[in-house]
């Protein structure tokens, strides 16, 4: 799942997923990395800039097809957060609801992470499969601070969905989404 519903307020109201880095929008870089790792269906949660991001995705699909590649949008399910102003928890919940019946574990990424590459996602997935018994999630730590993306188990996914949106952050810490890799 990719969360891309924010307002970009720190960027002067520009959609962060569409910021260019090394010749490609951040969202495109992340989608290609996820596609390369073959993570399965990807839910993309949009909000404030849904139309602009959808237009970019359409252009990207056409470019992929022109190059003879499978469009990265083929495995994409777009979910629109009708109230993105309520915060990331509401986007997370909508994305989890879209995945709830078709998945065991969920990788959750933020669309504005410029440096995430396929090798990073592969390392995270590998660490998740080797996590200690009872650890329901895994996340990277950078300079002693929790980072993203994270992977949560189906148990945590179901627990998050059984509670109200307000409890999403509480559940993230309660279920051990602090295991360092």
Short mmCIF file of C-alpha atoms in Angstrom, two decimals, residues 2 12 28 36 42 49 64 72 76 91 96-97 102 106 113 131 142-145 147 156 168 178:
data_model
loop_
_atom_site.label_atom_id
_atom_site.label_comp_id
_atom_site.label_asym_id
_atom_site.label_seq_id
_atom_site.Cartn_x
_atom_site.Cartn_y
_atom_site.Cartn_z
CA UNK A 2 1.15 3.52 -0.77
CA UNK A 12 3.70 25.06 -0.65
CA UNK A 28 6.85 6.57 -10.11
CA UNK A 36 10.29 -5.03 -9.43
CA UNK A 42 -0.79 -2.30 -4.73
CA UNK A 49 -4.26 15.81 -5.41
CA UNK A 64 5.11 1.93 -20.19
CA UNK A 72 2.76 -0.46 -13.51
CA UNK A 76 -2.80 -0.77 -8.95
CA UNK A 91 -5.92 7.04 4.63
CA UNK A 96 -6.27 -1.54 4.81
CA UNK A 97 -9.98 -1.97 4.12
CA UNK A 102 -6.96 -10.46 -0.24
CA UNK A 106 0.85 -5.50 4.16
CA UNK A 113 10.23 8.59 -0.04
CA UNK A 131 11.41 -11.49 12.46
CA UNK A 142 17.56 5.28 10.78
CA UNK A 143 19.86 7.07 13.21
CA UNK A 144 17.78 5.81 16.14
CA UNK A 145 14.48 7.01 14.67
CA UNK A 147 11.37 4.96 9.51
CA UNK A 156 -2.39 -6.30 13.13
CA UNK A 168 -4.57 3.55 14.50
CA UNK A 178 9.25 -0.91 16.41
#
